[in-house]
mmCIF file of C-alpha atoms in Angstrom:
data_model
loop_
_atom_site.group_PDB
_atom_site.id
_atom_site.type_symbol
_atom_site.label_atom_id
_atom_site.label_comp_id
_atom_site.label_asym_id
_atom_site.label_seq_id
_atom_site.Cartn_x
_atom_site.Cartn_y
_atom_site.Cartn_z
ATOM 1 C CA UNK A 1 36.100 7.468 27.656
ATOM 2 C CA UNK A 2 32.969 6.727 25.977
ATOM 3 C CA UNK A 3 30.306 4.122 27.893
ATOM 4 C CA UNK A 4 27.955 1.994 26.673
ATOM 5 C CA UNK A 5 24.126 1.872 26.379
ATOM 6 C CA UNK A 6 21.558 -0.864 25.936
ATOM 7 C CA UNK A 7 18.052 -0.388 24.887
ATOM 8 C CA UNK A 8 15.115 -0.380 26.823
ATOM 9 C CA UNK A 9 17.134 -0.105 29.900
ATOM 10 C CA UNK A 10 15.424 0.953 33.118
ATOM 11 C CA UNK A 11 14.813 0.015 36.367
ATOM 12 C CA UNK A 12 14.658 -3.502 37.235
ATOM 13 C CA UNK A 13 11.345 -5.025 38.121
ATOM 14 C CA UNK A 14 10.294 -7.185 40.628
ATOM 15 C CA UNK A 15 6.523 -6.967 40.523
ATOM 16 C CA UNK A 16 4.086 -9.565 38.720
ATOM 17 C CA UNK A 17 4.989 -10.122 35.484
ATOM 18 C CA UNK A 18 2.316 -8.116 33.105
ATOM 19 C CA UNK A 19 0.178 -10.560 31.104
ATOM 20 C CA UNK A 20 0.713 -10.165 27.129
ATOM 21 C CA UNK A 21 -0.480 -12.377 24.121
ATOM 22 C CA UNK A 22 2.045 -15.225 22.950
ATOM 23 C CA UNK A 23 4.420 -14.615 20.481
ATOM 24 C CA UNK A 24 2.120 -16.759 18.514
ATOM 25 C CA UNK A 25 -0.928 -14.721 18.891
ATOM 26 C CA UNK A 26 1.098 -11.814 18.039
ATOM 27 C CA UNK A 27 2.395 -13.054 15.284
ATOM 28 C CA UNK A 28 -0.713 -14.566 13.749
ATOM 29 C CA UNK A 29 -2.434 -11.177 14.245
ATOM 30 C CA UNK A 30 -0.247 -9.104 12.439
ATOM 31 C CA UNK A 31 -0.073 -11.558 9.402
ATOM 32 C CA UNK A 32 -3.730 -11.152 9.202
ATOM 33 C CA UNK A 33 -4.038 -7.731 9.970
ATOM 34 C CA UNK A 34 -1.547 -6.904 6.570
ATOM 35 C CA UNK A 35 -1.830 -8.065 2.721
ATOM 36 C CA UNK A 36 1.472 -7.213 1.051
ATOM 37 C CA UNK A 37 4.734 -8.530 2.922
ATOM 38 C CA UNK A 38 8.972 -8.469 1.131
ATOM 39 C CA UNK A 39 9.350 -12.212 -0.167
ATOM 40 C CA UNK A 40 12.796 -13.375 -0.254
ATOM 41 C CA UNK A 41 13.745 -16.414 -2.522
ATOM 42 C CA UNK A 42 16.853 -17.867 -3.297
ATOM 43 C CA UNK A 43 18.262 -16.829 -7.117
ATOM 44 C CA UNK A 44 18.404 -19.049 -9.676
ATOM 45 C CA UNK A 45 20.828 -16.367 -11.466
ATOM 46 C CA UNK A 46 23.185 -15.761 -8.313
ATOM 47 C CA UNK A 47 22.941 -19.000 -6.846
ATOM 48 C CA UNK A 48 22.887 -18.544 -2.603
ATOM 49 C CA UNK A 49 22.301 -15.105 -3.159
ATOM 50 C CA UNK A 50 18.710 -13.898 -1.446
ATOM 51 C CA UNK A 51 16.280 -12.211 -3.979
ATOM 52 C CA UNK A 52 13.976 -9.780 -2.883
ATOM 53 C CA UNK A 53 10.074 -8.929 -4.070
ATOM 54 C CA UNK A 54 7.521 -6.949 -2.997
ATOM 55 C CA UNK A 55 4.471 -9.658 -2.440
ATOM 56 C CA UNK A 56 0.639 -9.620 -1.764
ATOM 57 C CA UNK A 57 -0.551 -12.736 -0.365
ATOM 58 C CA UNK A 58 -3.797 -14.265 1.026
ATOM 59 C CA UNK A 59 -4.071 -17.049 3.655
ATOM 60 C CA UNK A 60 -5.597 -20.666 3.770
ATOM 61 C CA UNK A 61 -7.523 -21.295 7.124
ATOM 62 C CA UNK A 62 -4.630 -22.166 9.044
ATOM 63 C CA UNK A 63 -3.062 -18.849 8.349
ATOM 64 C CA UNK A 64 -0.058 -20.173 5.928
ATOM 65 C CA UNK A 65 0.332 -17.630 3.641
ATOM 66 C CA UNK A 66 -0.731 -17.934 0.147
ATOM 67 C CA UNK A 67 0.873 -16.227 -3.337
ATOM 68 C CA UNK A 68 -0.463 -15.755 -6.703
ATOM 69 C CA UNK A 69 1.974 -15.345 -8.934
ATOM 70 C CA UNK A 70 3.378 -15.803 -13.027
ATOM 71 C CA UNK A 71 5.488 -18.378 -14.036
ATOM 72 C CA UNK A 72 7.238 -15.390 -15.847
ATOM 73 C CA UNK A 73 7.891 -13.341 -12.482
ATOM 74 C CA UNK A 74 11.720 -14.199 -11.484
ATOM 75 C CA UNK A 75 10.842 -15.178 -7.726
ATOM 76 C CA UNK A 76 8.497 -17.583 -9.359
ATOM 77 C CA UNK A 77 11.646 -19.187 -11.674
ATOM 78 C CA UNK A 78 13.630 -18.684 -8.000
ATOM 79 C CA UNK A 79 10.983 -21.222 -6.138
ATOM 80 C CA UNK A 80 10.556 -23.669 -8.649
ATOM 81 C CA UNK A 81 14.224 -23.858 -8.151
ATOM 82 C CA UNK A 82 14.491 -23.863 -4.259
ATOM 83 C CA UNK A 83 11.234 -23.836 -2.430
ATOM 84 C CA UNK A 84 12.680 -22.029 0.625
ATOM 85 C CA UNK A 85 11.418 -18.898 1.327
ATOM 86 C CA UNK A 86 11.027 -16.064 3.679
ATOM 87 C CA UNK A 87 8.114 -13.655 4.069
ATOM 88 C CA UNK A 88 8.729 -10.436 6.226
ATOM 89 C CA UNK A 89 5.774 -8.669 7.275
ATOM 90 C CA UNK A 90 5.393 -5.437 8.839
ATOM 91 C CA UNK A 91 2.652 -2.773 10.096
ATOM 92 C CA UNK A 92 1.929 0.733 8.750
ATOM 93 C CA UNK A 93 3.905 2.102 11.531
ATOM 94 C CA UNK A 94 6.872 0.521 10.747
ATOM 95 C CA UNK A 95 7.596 3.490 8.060
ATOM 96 C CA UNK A 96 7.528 5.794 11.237
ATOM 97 C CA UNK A 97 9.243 4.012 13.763
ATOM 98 C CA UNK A 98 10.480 0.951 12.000
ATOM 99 C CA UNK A 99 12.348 -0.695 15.142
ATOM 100 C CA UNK A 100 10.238 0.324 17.419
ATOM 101 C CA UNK A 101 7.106 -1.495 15.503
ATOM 102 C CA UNK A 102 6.571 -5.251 15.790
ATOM 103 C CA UNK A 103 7.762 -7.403 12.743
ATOM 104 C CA UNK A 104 7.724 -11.341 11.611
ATOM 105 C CA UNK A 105 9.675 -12.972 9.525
ATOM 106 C CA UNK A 106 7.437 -16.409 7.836
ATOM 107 C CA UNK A 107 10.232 -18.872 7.014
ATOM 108 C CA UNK A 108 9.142 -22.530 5.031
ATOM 109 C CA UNK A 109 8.847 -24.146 1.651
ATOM 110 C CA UNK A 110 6.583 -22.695 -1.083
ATOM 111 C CA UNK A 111 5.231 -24.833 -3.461
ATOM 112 C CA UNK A 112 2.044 -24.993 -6.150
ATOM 113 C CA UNK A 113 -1.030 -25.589 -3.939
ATOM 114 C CA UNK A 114 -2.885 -28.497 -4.761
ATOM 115 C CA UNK A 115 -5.667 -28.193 -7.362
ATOM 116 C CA UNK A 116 -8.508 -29.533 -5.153
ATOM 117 C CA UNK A 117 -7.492 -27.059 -3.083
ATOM 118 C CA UNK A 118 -7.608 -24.119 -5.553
ATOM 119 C CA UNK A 119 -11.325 -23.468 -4.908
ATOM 120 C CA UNK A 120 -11.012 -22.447 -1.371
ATOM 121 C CA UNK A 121 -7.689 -20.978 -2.061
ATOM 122 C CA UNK A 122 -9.080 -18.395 -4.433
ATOM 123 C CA UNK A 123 -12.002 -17.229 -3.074
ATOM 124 C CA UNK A 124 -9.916 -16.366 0.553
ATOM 125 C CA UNK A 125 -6.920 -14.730 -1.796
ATOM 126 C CA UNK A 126 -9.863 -12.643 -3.731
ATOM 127 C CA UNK A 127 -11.057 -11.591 -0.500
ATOM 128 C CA UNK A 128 -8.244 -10.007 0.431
ATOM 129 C CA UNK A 129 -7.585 -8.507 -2.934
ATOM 130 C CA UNK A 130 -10.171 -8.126 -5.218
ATOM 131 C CA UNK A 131 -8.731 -6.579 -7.999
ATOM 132 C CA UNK A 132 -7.032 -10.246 -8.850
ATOM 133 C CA UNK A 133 -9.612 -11.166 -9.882
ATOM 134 C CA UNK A 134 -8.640 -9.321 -13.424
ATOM 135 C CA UNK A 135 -5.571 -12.112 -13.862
ATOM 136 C CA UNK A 136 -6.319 -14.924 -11.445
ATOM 137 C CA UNK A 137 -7.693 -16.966 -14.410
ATOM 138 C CA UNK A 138 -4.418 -15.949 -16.716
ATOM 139 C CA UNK A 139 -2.923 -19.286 -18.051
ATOM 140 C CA UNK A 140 1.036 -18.232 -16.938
ATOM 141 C CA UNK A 141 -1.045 -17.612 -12.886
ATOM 142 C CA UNK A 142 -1.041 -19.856 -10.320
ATOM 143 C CA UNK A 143 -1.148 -20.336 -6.315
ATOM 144 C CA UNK A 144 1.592 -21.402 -4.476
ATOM 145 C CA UNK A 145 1.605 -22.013 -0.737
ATOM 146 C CA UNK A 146 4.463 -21.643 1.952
ATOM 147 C CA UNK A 147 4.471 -24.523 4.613
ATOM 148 C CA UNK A 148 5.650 -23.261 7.617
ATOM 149 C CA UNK A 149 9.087 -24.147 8.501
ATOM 150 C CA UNK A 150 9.491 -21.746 11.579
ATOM 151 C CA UNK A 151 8.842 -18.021 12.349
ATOM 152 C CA UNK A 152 10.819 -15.187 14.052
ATOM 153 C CA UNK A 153 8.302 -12.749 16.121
ATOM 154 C CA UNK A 154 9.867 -9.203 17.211
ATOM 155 C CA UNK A 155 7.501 -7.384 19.016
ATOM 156 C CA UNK A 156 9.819 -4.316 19.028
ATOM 157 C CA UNK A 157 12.830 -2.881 21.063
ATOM 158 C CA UNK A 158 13.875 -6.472 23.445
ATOM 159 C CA UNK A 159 11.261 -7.957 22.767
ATOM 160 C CA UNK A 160 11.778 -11.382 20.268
ATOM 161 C CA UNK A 161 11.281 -15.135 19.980
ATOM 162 C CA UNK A 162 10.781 -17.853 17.579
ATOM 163 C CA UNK A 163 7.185 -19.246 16.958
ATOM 164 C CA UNK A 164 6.822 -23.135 15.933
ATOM 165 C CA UNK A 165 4.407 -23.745 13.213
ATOM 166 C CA UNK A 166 1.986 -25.601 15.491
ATOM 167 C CA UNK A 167 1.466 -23.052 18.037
ATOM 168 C CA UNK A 168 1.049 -20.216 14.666
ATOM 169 C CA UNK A 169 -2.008 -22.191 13.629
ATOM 170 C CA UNK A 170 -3.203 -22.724 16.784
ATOM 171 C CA UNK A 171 -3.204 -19.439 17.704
ATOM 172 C CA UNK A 172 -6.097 -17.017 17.611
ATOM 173 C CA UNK A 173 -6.060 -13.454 16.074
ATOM 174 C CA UNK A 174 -6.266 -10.942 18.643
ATOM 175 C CA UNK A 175 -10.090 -9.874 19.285
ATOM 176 C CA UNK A 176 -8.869 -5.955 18.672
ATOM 177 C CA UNK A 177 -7.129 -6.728 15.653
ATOM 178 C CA UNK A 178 -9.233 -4.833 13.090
ATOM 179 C CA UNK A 179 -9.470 -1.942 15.586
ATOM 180 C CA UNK A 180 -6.654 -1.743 17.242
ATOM 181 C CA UNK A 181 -4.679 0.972 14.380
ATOM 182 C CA UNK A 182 -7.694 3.337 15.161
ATOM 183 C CA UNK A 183 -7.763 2.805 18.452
ATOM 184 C CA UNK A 184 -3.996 3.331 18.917
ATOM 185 C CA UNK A 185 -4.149 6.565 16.800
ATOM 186 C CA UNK A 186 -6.946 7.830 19.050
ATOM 187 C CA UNK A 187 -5.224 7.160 22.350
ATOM 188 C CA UNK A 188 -1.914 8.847 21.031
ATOM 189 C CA UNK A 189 -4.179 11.939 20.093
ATOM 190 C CA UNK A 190 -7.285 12.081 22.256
ATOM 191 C CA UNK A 191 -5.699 10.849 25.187
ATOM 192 C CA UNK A 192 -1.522 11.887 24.884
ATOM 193 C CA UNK A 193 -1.632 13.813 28.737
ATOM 194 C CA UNK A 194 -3.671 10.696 30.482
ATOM 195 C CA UNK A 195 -0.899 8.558 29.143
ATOM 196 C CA UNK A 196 1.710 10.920 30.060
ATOM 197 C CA UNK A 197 0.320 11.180 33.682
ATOM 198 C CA UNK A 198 -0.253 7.790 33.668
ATOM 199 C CA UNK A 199 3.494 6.891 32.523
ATOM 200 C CA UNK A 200 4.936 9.159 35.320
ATOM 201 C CA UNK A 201 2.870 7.969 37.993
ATOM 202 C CA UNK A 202 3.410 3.937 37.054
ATOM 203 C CA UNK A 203 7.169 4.727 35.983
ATOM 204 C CA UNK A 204 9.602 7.886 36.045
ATOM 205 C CA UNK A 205 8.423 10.985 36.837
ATOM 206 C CA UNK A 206 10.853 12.461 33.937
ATOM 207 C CA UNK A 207 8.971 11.036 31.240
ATOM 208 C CA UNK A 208 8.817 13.387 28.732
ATOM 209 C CA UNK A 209 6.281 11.525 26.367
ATOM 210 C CA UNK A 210 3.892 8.140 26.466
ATOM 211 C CA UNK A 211 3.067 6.979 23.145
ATOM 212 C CA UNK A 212 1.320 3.790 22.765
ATOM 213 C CA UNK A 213 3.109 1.633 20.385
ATOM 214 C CA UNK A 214 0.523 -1.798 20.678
ATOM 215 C CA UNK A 215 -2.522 -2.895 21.813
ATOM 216 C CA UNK A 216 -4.266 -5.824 22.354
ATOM 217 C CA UNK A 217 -6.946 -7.840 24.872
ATOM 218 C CA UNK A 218 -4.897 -7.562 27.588
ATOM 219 C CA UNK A 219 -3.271 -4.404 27.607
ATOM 220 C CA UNK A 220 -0.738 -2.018 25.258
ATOM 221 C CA UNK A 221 2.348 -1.502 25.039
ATOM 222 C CA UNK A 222 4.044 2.188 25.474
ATOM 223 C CA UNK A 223 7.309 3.743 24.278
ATOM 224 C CA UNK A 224 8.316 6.730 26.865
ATOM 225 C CA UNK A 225 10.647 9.494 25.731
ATOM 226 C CA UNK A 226 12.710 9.676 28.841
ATOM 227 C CA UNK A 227 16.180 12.397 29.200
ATOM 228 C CA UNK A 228 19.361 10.442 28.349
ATOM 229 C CA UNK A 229 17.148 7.428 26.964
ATOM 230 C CA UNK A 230 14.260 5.692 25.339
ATOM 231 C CA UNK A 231 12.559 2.786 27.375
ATOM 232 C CA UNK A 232 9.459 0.355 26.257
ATOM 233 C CA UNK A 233 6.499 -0.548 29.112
ATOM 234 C CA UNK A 234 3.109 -2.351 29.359
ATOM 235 C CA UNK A 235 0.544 -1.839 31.176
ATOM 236 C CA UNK A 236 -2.387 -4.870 32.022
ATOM 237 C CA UNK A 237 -5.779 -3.453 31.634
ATOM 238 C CA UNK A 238 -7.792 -4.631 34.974
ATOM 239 C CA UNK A 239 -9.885 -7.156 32.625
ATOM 240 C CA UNK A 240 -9.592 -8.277 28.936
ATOM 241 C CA UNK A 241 -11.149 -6.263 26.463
ATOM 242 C CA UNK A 242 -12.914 -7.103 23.508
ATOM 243 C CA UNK A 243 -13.998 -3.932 21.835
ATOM 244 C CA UNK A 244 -13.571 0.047 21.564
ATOM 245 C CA UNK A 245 -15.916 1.094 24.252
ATOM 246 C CA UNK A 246 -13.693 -1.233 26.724
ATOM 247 C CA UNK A 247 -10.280 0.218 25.852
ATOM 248 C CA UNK A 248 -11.987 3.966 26.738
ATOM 249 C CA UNK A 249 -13.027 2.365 29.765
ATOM 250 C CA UNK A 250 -10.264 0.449 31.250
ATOM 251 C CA UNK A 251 -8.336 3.158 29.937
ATOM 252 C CA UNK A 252 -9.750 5.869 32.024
ATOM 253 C CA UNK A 253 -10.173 3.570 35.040
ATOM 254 C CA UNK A 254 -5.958 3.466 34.732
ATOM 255 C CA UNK A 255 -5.590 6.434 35.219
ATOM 256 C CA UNK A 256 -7.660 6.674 38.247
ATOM 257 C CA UNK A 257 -6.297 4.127 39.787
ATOM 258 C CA UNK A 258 -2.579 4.867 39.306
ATOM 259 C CA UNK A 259 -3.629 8.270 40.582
ATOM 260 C CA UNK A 260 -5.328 6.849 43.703
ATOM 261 C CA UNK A 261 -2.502 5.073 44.219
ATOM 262 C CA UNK A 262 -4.040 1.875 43.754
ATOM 263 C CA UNK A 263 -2.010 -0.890 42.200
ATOM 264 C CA UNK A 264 -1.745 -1.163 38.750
ATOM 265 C CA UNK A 265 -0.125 -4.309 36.858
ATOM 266 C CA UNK A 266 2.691 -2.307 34.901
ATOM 267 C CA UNK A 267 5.931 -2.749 33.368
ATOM 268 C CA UNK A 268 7.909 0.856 33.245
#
């Protein structure tokens, strides 16, 4: 008789929950952390069928994601047919550990942007990628803009929600956002045996490995390598942080603590 396993499975908690950024935050953050994302249309050829392109796109100040693209290009033909679109975005890590990595999916209506609008348009798109700048004044190029319809967040294994457009634009990017790859890297490097200590002194004692999978202002997010299982965990850093020198920090004060015995705001 075989049994059944879910993901992520573990003890059960009954401690404080562990403060993490909104969905929204999250979301925003990783949108503006990446430039290229998969946009689906819907094909003018195979009507109902989803057609898939690789996509570089900028974004306006509200963080709606903006396209330059050929009339010529067939997701182009696909929009001016049905404006409903999806834009999936993912981090570098995702080629690693592709569940495991946070995702969103950008769901709304893309359209021409207006033409008083085309200044400010193209000088944040050309920002982002410079080497446009070659065919952004090609007669068959234009920008188009998605409006927001809705937005699916997965922030890896169980956790997931849906983001309304007004709570994406009012959210801020995470402070760490620009720093946070490096940082991450460095931890899972520099710092693999304070995790691991610190993962079997918050959490099981059988954790095999502690490798941080996100981090952010308030704290990161760990995947530990367990016998019989793979479970996620966060742990709250004592205050937010703002920059590199903090995460070290609060990082090594962790450790202390948990090792003191002193309490430690932790999921494992």
């Amino acid at each position: 008789m075989s049994s059944s396993r879910q993901h992520n499975s573990g003890p059960e908690l009954d401690g404080p929950e562990v403060p993490e950024p909104s969905h929204a935050e999250r979301a925003k953050t990783l949108v503006y952390l990446q430039q290229t994302g998969s946009l689906s249309t819907l094909s003018r050829k195979q009507p109902g069928w989803p057609f898939g392109s690789v996509m570089p796109y900028g974004l306006d100040a509200e963080g709606h994601p903006v396209f330059l693209i050929s009339t010529m290009a067939m997701h182009t033909q696909n929009l001016l047919g049905d404006p409903r679109a999806s834009l999936l975005v993912t981090p570098p890590e995702s080629r690693v550990d592709p569940l495991g990595a946070a995702r969103v999916t950008v769901m709304g209506s893309v359209t021409k942007a207006p033409k008083e609008e085309n200044a400010e348009i193209r000088a944040r798109y050309l920002d982002r990628h410079a080497n446009a700048s070659y065919w952004v004044d090609y007669q068959d190029f234009g920008f188009f803009r998605m409006a927001i319809a809705e937005i699916y967040f997965v922030g890896g294994f169980g956790s997931m929600g849906w983001v309304t457009p007004a709570d994406y634009v009012a959210a801020a990017v995470d402070p760490l956002a620009t720093a946070s790859a490096n940082l991450i890297h460095e931890l899972n490097t520099e710092q693999s045996e304070t995790l691991l200590r610190l993962a079997r002194t918050l959490g099981d004692t059988e954790v095999q490995q502690a490798t941080v999978t996100a981090l952010d202002r308030l704290g990161f997010h760990l995947r530990l390598t367990i016998p019989g299982r793979i479970q996620g965990g966060r742990v709250a850093f004592p205050t937010p942080v703002c920059n590199e020198s903090e995460v070290r920090d609060s990082l090594a004060g962790l450790a202390a603590q948990a090792s003191a015995g002193l309490q430690v705001l932790h999921s494992l």
